[in-house]
């Protein structure tokens, strides 16, 4: 059962294509995994279509006030940017990710972008990362944490959106499982760890991480590993 979802605002911007490419992937993958957000996205799409088509019925005397709003252009843009419906068959390799002998099934949005996923690199401890090239300024990366791994406490200079693709991790406040979506701004300090099982996450980061606690300050160059 998914407990943590993108905000209404994120979903709205997902529908209108106003997220960065990295955020679009993280939110889109969550939507793939979450029937509740699929329903919300559908409602937002309906509302928007209503507004766009409704615009045509606006009486001429009111039209001047709305001249700056071009419904047709907006709809064309939405159609161009909204992710296309799921495709089913993907060849044997494209719909999974393999690391250390573990196979992770990939939700549709990620499977369709399989060719953008780079090679795994080991970070400190039992953590690996694989970058996903989606363009834009943000960084999109898979992060895999083996069981009993702890990320040093850190804050973010920017925003971080994280989606649990497979597995389970904890931080000071909650437990996050498959499909859970977190959005943290620069004010949040947290220490993710895997106590019970390993965990594969997808993270969109818009600025380097900044480690805050004790010796992990020395690890600050670690953040640059996320931004190569
Ligand atoms: Zn959801």
CSV table of N, CA, C and O in Angstrom, one decimal, residues 91-153:
chain,number,residue,atom,x,y,z
A,91,UNK,N,11.3,-6.1,-24.5
A,91,UNK,CA,12.0,-7.3,-24.6
A,91,UNK,C,12.6,-7.7,-23.3
A,91,UNK,O,12.6,-6.9,-22.3
A,92,UNK,N,13.1,-8.9,-23.1
A,92,UNK,CA,13.5,-9.5,-21.8
A,92,UNK,C,14.4,-8.6,-21.0
A,92,UNK,O,14.3,-8.6,-19.8
A,93,UNK,N,15.2,-7.8,-21.6
A,93,UNK,CA,16.2,-7.1,-20.8
A,93,UNK,C,15.6,-5.7,-20.5
A,93,UNK,O,15.9,-5.2,-19.4
A,94,UNK,N,14.9,-5.1,-21.4
A,94,UNK,CA,14.5,-3.7,-21.2
A,94,UNK,C,13.6,-3.4,-20.0
A,94,UNK,O,13.5,-2.3,-19.5
A,95,UNK,N,12.9,-4.5,-19.5
A,95,UNK,CA,12.0,-4.1,-18.4
A,95,UNK,C,12.5,-4.5,-17.1
A,95,UNK,O,11.8,-4.6,-16.1
A,96,UNK,N,13.8,-4.8,-17.0
A,96,UNK,CA,14.4,-5.0,-15.7
A,96,UNK,C,15.8,-4.4,-15.6
A,96,UNK,O,16.4,-4.1,-16.6
A,97,UNK,N,16.2,-4.3,-14.4
A,97,UNK,CA,17.5,-3.7,-14.1
A,97,UNK,C,18.2,-4.8,-13.3
A,97,UNK,O,17.7,-5.4,-12.4
A,98,UNK,N,19.5,-5.0,-13.6
A,98,UNK,CA,20.2,-6.1,-12.9
A,98,UNK,C,21.4,-5.5,-12.2
A,98,UNK,O,22.2,-4.7,-12.8
A,99,UNK,N,21.6,-5.8,-10.9
A,99,UNK,CA,22.7,-5.3,-10.2
A,99,UNK,C,23.1,-6.4,-9.1
A,99,UNK,O,22.2,-6.9,-8.4
A,100,UNK,N,24.4,-6.8,-9.1
A,100,UNK,CA,24.8,-7.8,-8.1
A,100,UNK,C,24.0,-9.0,-8.1
A,100,UNK,O,23.6,-9.6,-7.1
A,101,UNK,N,23.6,-9.4,-9.3
A,101,UNK,CA,22.8,-10.6,-9.5
A,101,UNK,C,21.3,-10.5,-9.1
A,101,UNK,O,20.5,-11.4,-9.3
A,102,UNK,N,20.9,-9.3,-8.6
A,102,UNK,CA,19.5,-9.0,-8.3
A,102,UNK,C,18.8,-8.5,-9.5
A,102,UNK,O,19.4,-7.7,-10.3
A,103,UNK,N,17.6,-8.9,-9.8
A,103,UNK,CA,16.9,-8.4,-10.9
A,103,UNK,C,15.7,-7.6,-10.4
A,103,UNK,O,14.9,-8.0,-9.6
A,104,UNK,N,15.6,-6.4,-10.9
A,104,UNK,CA,14.5,-5.5,-10.5
A,104,UNK,C,13.6,-5.2,-11.6
A,104,UNK,O,14.0,-4.7,-12.7
A,105,UNK,N,12.3,-5.6,-11.5
A,105,UNK,CA,11.4,-5.2,-12.6
A,105,UNK,C,11.2,-3.7,-12.7
A,105,UNK,O,11.2,-3.0,-11.6
A,106,UNK,N,11.1,-3.1,-13.9
A,106,UNK,CA,11.0,-1.7,-14.0
A,106,UNK,C,9.6,-1.3,-14.4
A,106,UNK,O,9.0,-1.9,-15.3
A,107,UNK,N,9.0,-0.3,-13.7
A,107,UNK,CA,7.7,0.1,-14.1
A,107,UNK,C,7.7,0.7,-15.5
A,107,UNK,O,8.8,1.1,-16.0
A,108,UNK,N,6.6,0.8,-16.2
A,108,UNK,CA,6.6,1.2,-17.6
A,108,UNK,C,7.3,2.4,-18.0
A,108,UNK,O,8.1,2.4,-19.0
A,109,UNK,N,7.2,3.5,-17.3
A,109,UNK,CA,7.9,4.8,-17.6
A,109,UNK,C,9.4,4.6,-17.7
A,109,UNK,O,10.0,5.1,-18.6
A,110,UNK,N,9.9,3.8,-16.7
A,110,UNK,CA,11.3,3.6,-16.7
A,110,UNK,C,11.8,2.6,-17.7
A,110,UNK,O,12.8,2.8,-18.4
A,111,UNK,N,10.9,1.6,-17.9
A,111,UNK,CA,11.3,0.6,-18.9
A,111,UNK,C,11.4,1.2,-20.3
A,111,UNK,O,12.3,0.9,-21.1
A,112,UNK,N,10.5,2.2,-20.6
A,112,UNK,CA,10.6,2.8,-21.9
A,112,UNK,C,11.9,3.7,-22.1
A,112,UNK,O,12.3,4.0,-23.1
A,113,UNK,N,12.5,4.0,-20.9
A,113,UNK,CA,13.7,4.8,-21.0
A,113,UNK,C,14.9,4.0,-20.6
A,113,UNK,O,15.9,4.5,-20.2
A,114,UNK,N,14.8,2.7,-20.8
A,114,UNK,CA,15.9,1.8,-20.4
A,114,UNK,C,17.2,2.2,-21.0
A,114,UNK,O,18.3,2.1,-20.4
A,115,UNK,N,17.1,2.6,-22.3
A,115,UNK,CA,18.3,3.0,-23.0
A,115,UNK,C,19.0,4.2,-22.5
A,115,UNK,O,20.1,4.5,-22.9
A,116,UNK,N,18.4,4.9,-21.6
A,116,UNK,CA,19.0,6.1,-21.0
A,116,UNK,C,19.7,5.8,-19.7
A,116,UNK,O,20.4,6.7,-19.1
A,117,UNK,N,19.6,4.6,-19.2
A,117,UNK,CA,20.2,4.2,-17.9
A,117,UNK,C,21.7,3.9,-18.1
A,117,UNK,O,22.0,3.0,-19.0
A,118,UNK,N,22.5,4.5,-17.4
A,118,UNK,CA,24.0,4.3,-17.5
A,118,UNK,C,24.4,3.1,-16.7
A,118,UNK,O,23.6,2.4,-16.0
A,119,UNK,N,25.8,2.9,-16.6
A,119,UNK,CA,26.3,1.8,-15.9
A,119,UNK,C,26.3,2.0,-14.4
A,119,UNK,O,26.3,3.2,-13.9
A,120,UNK,N,26.3,1.0,-13.6
A,120,UNK,CA,26.3,1.1,-12.2
A,120,UNK,C,27.7,1.4,-11.7
A,120,UNK,O,28.7,0.9,-12.2
A,121,UNK,N,27.8,2.3,-10.7
A,121,UNK,CA,29.1,2.6,-10.1
A,121,UNK,C,28.9,2.5,-8.6
A,121,UNK,O,27.9,2.9,-8.0
A,122,UNK,N,29.9,1.9,-8.0
A,122,UNK,CA,29.9,1.7,-6.5
A,122,UNK,C,30.2,3.0,-5.9
A,122,UNK,O,31.2,3.7,-6.2
A,123,UNK,N,29.4,3.4,-4.9
A,123,UNK,CA,29.7,4.6,-4.1
A,123,UNK,C,30.4,4.1,-2.8
A,123,UNK,O,30.9,3.0,-2.8
A,124,UNK,N,30.3,4.9,-1.7
A,124,UNK,CA,30.8,4.4,-0.5
A,124,UNK,C,30.0,3.2,0.1
A,124,UNK,O,28.8,3.2,-0.2
A,125,UNK,N,30.6,2.4,0.9
A,125,UNK,CA,29.8,1.3,1.6
A,125,UNK,C,29.1,0.4,0.5
A,125,UNK,O,29.7,0.1,-0.5
A,126,UNK,N,28.0,0.1,0.9
A,126,UNK,CA,27.2,-0.8,0.1
A,126,UNK,C,26.1,-0.1,-0.7
A,126,UNK,O,24.9,-0.4,-0.7
A,127,UNK,N,26.6,1.0,-1.4
A,127,UNK,CA,25.7,1.8,-2.2
A,127,UNK,C,26.2,1.9,-3.6
A,127,UNK,O,27.4,2.0,-3.9
A,128,UNK,N,25.3,1.8,-4.6
A,128,UNK,CA,25.6,1.9,-6.0
A,128,UNK,C,24.7,3.0,-6.6
A,128,UNK,O,23.6,3.3,-6.1
A,129,UNK,N,25.2,3.6,-7.7
A,129,UNK,CA,24.4,4.5,-8.4
A,129,UNK,C,24.5,4.2,-9.9
A,129,UNK,O,25.5,3.8,-10.4
A,130,UNK,N,23.4,4.5,-10.6
A,130,UNK,CA,23.4,4.4,-12.1
A,130,UNK,C,22.7,5.7,-12.6
A,130,UNK,O,21.5,5.9,-12.2
A,131,UNK,N,23.4,6.5,-13.3
A,131,UNK,CA,22.7,7.8,-13.8
A,131,UNK,C,21.7,7.5,-14.9
A,131,UNK,O,21.8,6.5,-15.6
A,132,UNK,N,20.7,8.3,-15.0
A,132,UNK,CA,19.7,8.2,-16.1
A,132,UNK,C,19.8,9.5,-16.9
A,132,UNK,O,19.5,10.6,-16.3
A,133,UNK,N,20.1,9.4,-18.1
A,133,UNK,CA,20.3,10.6,-19.0
A,133,UNK,C,18.9,11.1,-19.5
A,133,UNK,O,18.4,10.4,-20.4
A,134,UNK,N,18.4,12.1,-18.9
A,134,UNK,CA,17.1,12.6,-19.4
A,134,UNK,C,17.1,14.0,-19.9
A,134,UNK,O,16.1,14.5,-20.3
A,135,UNK,N,18.3,14.6,-19.8
A,135,UNK,CA,18.4,16.0,-20.3
A,135,UNK,C,18.0,16.9,-19.1
A,135,UNK,O,17.5,16.5,-18.1
A,136,UNK,N,18.1,18.2,-19.4
A,136,UNK,CA,17.8,19.2,-18.3
A,136,UNK,C,18.9,19.4,-17.3
A,136,UNK,O,19.9,18.7,-17.4
A,137,UNK,N,18.7,20.3,-16.4
A,137,UNK,CA,19.7,20.6,-15.4
A,137,UNK,C,19.8,19.6,-14.3
A,137,UNK,O,20.8,19.4,-13.7
A,138,UNK,N,18.6,19.1,-13.9
A,138,UNK,CA,18.6,18.2,-12.8
A,138,UNK,C,19.3,16.9,-13.1
A,138,UNK,O,19.5,16.5,-14.2
A,139,UNK,N,19.7,16.2,-12.0
A,139,UNK,CA,20.3,14.9,-12.1
A,139,UNK,C,19.2,13.8,-11.8
A,139,UNK,O,18.5,14.0,-10.8
A,140,UNK,N,19.1,12.8,-12.6
A,140,UNK,CA,18.3,11.7,-12.3
A,140,UNK,C,19.1,10.5,-12.1
A,140,UNK,O,20.0,10.2,-13.0
A,141,UNK,N,19.0,9.8,-11.0
A,141,UNK,CA,19.9,8.7,-10.8
A,141,UNK,C,19.1,7.6,-10.0
A,141,UNK,O,18.3,7.8,-9.2
A,142,UNK,N,19.5,6.3,-10.3
A,142,UNK,CA,19.1,5.2,-9.5
A,142,UNK,C,20.1,5.2,-8.3
A,142,UNK,O,21.3,5.4,-8.5
A,143,UNK,N,19.6,4.9,-7.1
A,143,UNK,CA,20.5,4.6,-6.0
A,143,UNK,C,20.1,3.3,-5.4
A,143,UNK,O,18.9,3.1,-5.1
A,144,UNK,N,21.0,2.4,-5.3
A,144,UNK,CA,20.7,1.1,-4.7
A,144,UNK,C,21.5,1.0,-3.4
A,144,UNK,O,22.7,1.3,-3.3
A,145,UNK,N,20.8,0.6,-2.3
A,145,UNK,CA,21.4,0.5,-1.0
A,145,UNK,C,21.2,-1.0,-0.6
A,145,UNK,O,20.1,-1.5,-0.5
A,146,UNK,N,22.3,-1.7,-0.3
A,146,UNK,CA,22.2,-3.1,0.2
A,146,UNK,C,21.5,-3.0,1.6
A,146,UNK,O,21.5,-1.9,2.2
A,147,UNK,N,21.1,-4.1,2.1
A,147,UNK,CA,20.6,-4.2,3.5
A,147,UNK,C,21.6,-3.7,4.5
A,147,UNK,O,22.8,-3.9,4.3
A,148,UNK,N,21.2,-3.0,5.5
A,148,UNK,CA,22.0,-2.5,6.6
A,148,UNK,C,23.0,-1.4,6.1
A,148,UNK,O,24.2,-1.4,6.4
A,149,UNK,N,22.5,-0.6,5.2
A,149,UNK,CA,23.4,0.6,4.7
A,149,UNK,C,22.8,1.8,5.3
A,149,UNK,O,21.5,2.0,5.4
A,150,UNK,N,23.6,2.8,5.7
A,150,UNK,CA,23.1,4.0,6.2
A,150,UNK,C,23.8,5.2,5.4
A,150,UNK,O,25.0,5.2,5.2
A,151,UNK,N,23.0,6.1,4.9
A,151,UNK,CA,23.6,7.3,4.2
A,151,UNK,C,23.9,8.3,5.3
A,151,UNK,O,23.0,8.5,6.1
A,152,UNK,N,25.1,8.9,5.3
A,152,UNK,CA,25.4,9.9,6.3
A,152,UNK,C,24.3,11.0,6.3
A,152,UNK,O,23.8,11.3,5.2
A,153,UNK,N,24.0,11.6,7.5
A,153,UNK,CA,23.0,12.6,7.5
A,153,UNK,C,23.4,13.8,6.6
A,153,UNK,O,24.5,14.2,6.5
